[in-house]
Tab-separated table of C-alpha atoms in Angstrom:
chain	number	residue	atom	x	y	z
J	1	MET	CA	113.706	101.308	149.944
J	2	ARG	CA	111.330	99.109	147.987
J	3	ARG	CA	112.344	95.461	147.562
J	4	ASP	CA	113.235	94.703	143.955
J	5	PRO	CA	110.987	91.818	142.853
J	6	ILE	CA	112.967	91.266	139.654
J	7	ASN	CA	115.256	88.267	139.783
J	8	ARG	CA	117.908	89.385	137.307
J	9	GLU	CA	119.688	86.024	137.317
J	10	GLY	CA	119.460	84.417	133.904
J	11	LEU	CA	118.029	87.481	132.150
J	12	ARG	CA	119.634	88.235	128.817
J	13	PRO	CA	121.057	91.779	128.553
J	14	ARG	CA	118.384	94.231	127.344
J	15	PHE	CA	116.241	91.263	126.280
J	16	TRP	CA	113.144	93.484	125.918
J	17	GLU	CA	114.791	95.229	122.957
J	18	ARG	CA	115.830	92.077	121.126
J	19	VAL	CA	113.540	89.204	122.052
J	20	PRO	CA	109.930	88.988	120.829
J	21	LEU	CA	107.386	88.554	123.631
J	22	ALA	CA	106.572	85.019	122.490
J	23	ARG	CA	110.246	83.968	122.733
J	24	MET	CA	110.994	85.337	126.186
J	25	THR	CA	111.747	82.981	129.031
J	26	ARG	CA	109.310	82.915	131.933
J	27	ALA	CA	111.806	84.916	134.012
J	28	GLU	CA	112.113	87.551	131.285
J	29	TRP	CA	108.334	87.738	130.900
J	30	GLU	CA	107.876	88.222	134.641
J	31	ALA	CA	110.672	90.810	134.777
J	32	LEU	CA	108.736	93.021	132.353
J	33	CYS	CA	106.245	93.895	135.081
J	34	ASP	CA	107.179	97.348	136.382
J	35	GLY	CA	105.229	96.896	139.614
J	36	CYS	CA	102.910	99.870	139.082
J	37	GLY	CA	99.861	97.883	140.208
J	38	LYS	CA	97.516	99.552	137.718
J	39	CYS	CA	96.529	96.234	136.159
J	40	CYS	CA	95.062	95.356	139.585
J	41	LEU	CA	92.721	98.344	139.501
J	42	ASN	CA	89.159	97.569	138.511
J	43	LYS	CA	88.150	98.924	135.168
J	44	LEU	CA	84.799	99.842	133.665
J	45	GLU	CA	84.432	98.904	130.028
J	46	ASP	CA	82.065	100.064	127.339
J	47	PRO	CA	82.137	96.941	125.151
J	48	ASP	CA	80.501	98.694	122.188
J	49	MET	CA	83.123	101.436	122.099
J	50	ARG	CA	85.889	99.165	123.441
J	51	GLU	CA	86.777	101.952	125.841
J	52	VAL	CA	88.137	101.229	129.292
J	53	ALA	CA	87.966	103.580	132.275
J	54	LEU	CA	90.337	103.041	135.168
J	55	THR	CA	89.064	103.318	138.732
J	56	ARG	CA	90.885	103.735	142.027
J	57	ILE	CA	89.099	100.576	143.217
J	58	ALA	CA	91.702	97.844	143.653
J	59	CYS	CA	91.308	94.084	143.514
J	60	ARG	CA	90.843	92.529	146.937
J	61	LEU	CA	94.323	90.963	146.632
J	62	TYR	CA	96.125	94.211	145.836
J	63	ASP	CA	98.624	95.480	148.410
J	64	ASP	CA	98.485	99.281	148.243
J	65	GLU	CA	101.887	99.604	149.933
J	66	THR	CA	103.904	97.272	147.684
J	67	CYS	CA	101.813	97.781	144.508
J	68	ARG	CA	101.767	94.004	144.099
J	69	CYS	CA	99.319	91.152	144.358
J	70	ALA	CA	99.405	89.778	147.894
J	71	HIS	CA	98.775	86.242	146.585
J	72	TYR	CA	100.368	86.368	143.142
J	73	GLU	CA	101.061	82.642	142.714
J	74	ASN	CA	97.529	81.636	143.803
J	75	ARG	CA	95.574	84.626	142.494
J	76	ARG	CA	93.419	82.638	140.054
J	77	GLN	CA	92.228	80.322	142.833
J	78	ILE	CA	91.120	83.315	144.917
J	79	VAL	CA	89.950	85.617	142.098
J	80	PRO	CA	88.836	83.311	139.259
J	81	ASP	CA	88.402	86.145	136.739
J	82	CYS	CA	91.926	87.487	137.276
J	83	VAL	CA	93.656	87.621	133.910
J	84	VAL	CA	97.024	85.905	133.879
J	85	LEU	CA	98.743	87.713	131.047
J	86	THR	CA	100.777	85.504	128.705
J	87	PRO	CA	102.399	85.874	125.285
J	88	GLU	CA	99.483	83.802	123.962
J	89	ASN	CA	96.752	86.134	125.252
J	90	ILE	CA	98.405	89.575	125.061
J	91	ALA	CA	96.750	90.347	121.704
J	92	ARG	CA	93.239	90.079	123.151
J	93	ASN	CA	94.078	91.777	126.467
J	94	ALA	CA	96.481	94.607	125.600
J	95	TYR	CA	93.703	97.144	124.963
J	96	TRP	CA	92.669	97.224	128.641
J	97	MET	CA	96.164	97.056	130.095
J	98	PRO	CA	97.543	100.335	131.482
J	99	ALA	CA	98.947	102.624	128.782
J	100	THR	CA	102.335	102.557	130.543
J	101	CYS	CA	102.421	98.750	130.936
J	102	ALA	CA	105.615	97.187	129.560
J	103	TYR	CA	103.699	94.240	128.107
J	104	ARG	CA	101.397	96.582	126.218
J	105	LEU	CA	104.199	98.920	125.154
J	106	LEU	CA	106.317	96.095	123.738
J	107	TRP	CA	103.304	94.442	122.099
J	108	GLU	CA	102.605	97.803	120.405
J	109	GLY	CA	106.265	98.050	119.324
J	110	ARG	CA	107.117	100.914	121.672
J	111	PRO	CA	110.138	101.230	124.016
J	112	LEU	CA	110.150	100.973	127.779
J	113	PRO	CA	110.178	104.330	129.602
J	114	ASP	CA	113.258	105.490	131.499
J	115	TRP	CA	111.556	104.927	134.869
J	116	HIS	CA	110.990	101.211	134.192
J	117	PRO	CA	113.022	99.167	136.732
J	118	LEU	CA	114.744	97.232	133.934
J	119	ILE	CA	116.122	100.547	132.649
J	120	SER	CA	116.572	102.468	135.909
J	121	GLY	CA	117.777	99.466	137.916
J	122	ARG	CA	115.614	100.704	140.800
J	123	PRO	CA	112.137	99.401	141.694
J	124	GLU	CA	111.199	102.675	143.406
J	125	SER	CA	111.623	104.611	140.140
J	126	VAL	CA	108.029	103.645	139.247
J	127	ILE	CA	106.685	105.347	142.377
J	128	GLU	CA	109.028	108.326	141.976
J	129	ALA	CA	107.768	108.820	138.410
J	130	GLY	CA	104.191	109.022	139.710
J	131	VAL	CA	103.143	106.010	137.672
J	132	ALA	CA	102.310	103.534	140.442
J	133	ALA	CA	98.971	103.027	142.184
J	134	HIS	CA	100.756	103.574	145.469
J	135	ARG	CA	98.797	104.440	148.622
J	136	TRP	CA	95.736	105.899	146.899
J	137	THR	CA	93.525	102.943	146.073
J	138	LEU	CA	90.290	101.797	147.686
J	139	PRO	CA	89.651	98.079	148.337
J	140	GLU	CA	86.921	96.656	146.096
J	141	LEU	CA	85.160	95.051	149.056
J	142	ASP	CA	84.703	98.504	150.635
J	143	VAL	CA	82.985	100.122	147.645
J	144	PRO	CA	79.712	98.812	146.180
J	145	GLU	CA	80.097	98.063	142.477
J	146	GLU	CA	77.302	100.499	141.585
J	147	GLU	CA	79.514	103.297	143.006
J	148	TRP	CA	82.652	102.432	141.017
J	149	GLU	CA	81.759	105.029	138.392
J	150	ASP	CA	82.254	107.682	141.100
J	151	HIS	CA	85.904	106.595	141.349
J	152	ILE	CA	87.006	106.806	137.704
J	153	ILE	CA	90.470	108.338	137.395
J	154	GLU	CA	92.914	109.422	134.731
J	155	GLU	CA	95.715	106.929	134.433
J	156	PRO	CA	98.753	108.083	136.420
J	157	GLY	CA	101.878	108.528	134.354
J	158	THR	CA	100.231	109.048	130.979
């Protein structure tokens, strides 16, 4: 059984349906993460078309077993270009976030899917739904950047 990273203490009931992103507490904001790990996959972007292609190449801090950052609290010190998503920067970052990402869905005014741990009450529901980047990624340090195009994938769960 996968450890549930959501600390439900102090979360308002069904807050994601009633509270705007900008008014969520830090705990509520963090609880939105479904643990799919797809935001930790390297992406290739065509800036002119504003199109983003997902690769199976994971950030060096990504743990393929847990689908989480191995150094979440210190990630910016280790990977300076890691984007720390906040209510203040969601508008400029949502376009490259995974299509199934709760932050993106709520920012776009859409509901959370049934497999989201806040709905299902089970962290493993993300893996069971086939949405998580679980056990199929390649570490970025093992694949030269010029070969990343060879590892473009369709986003799981979309």
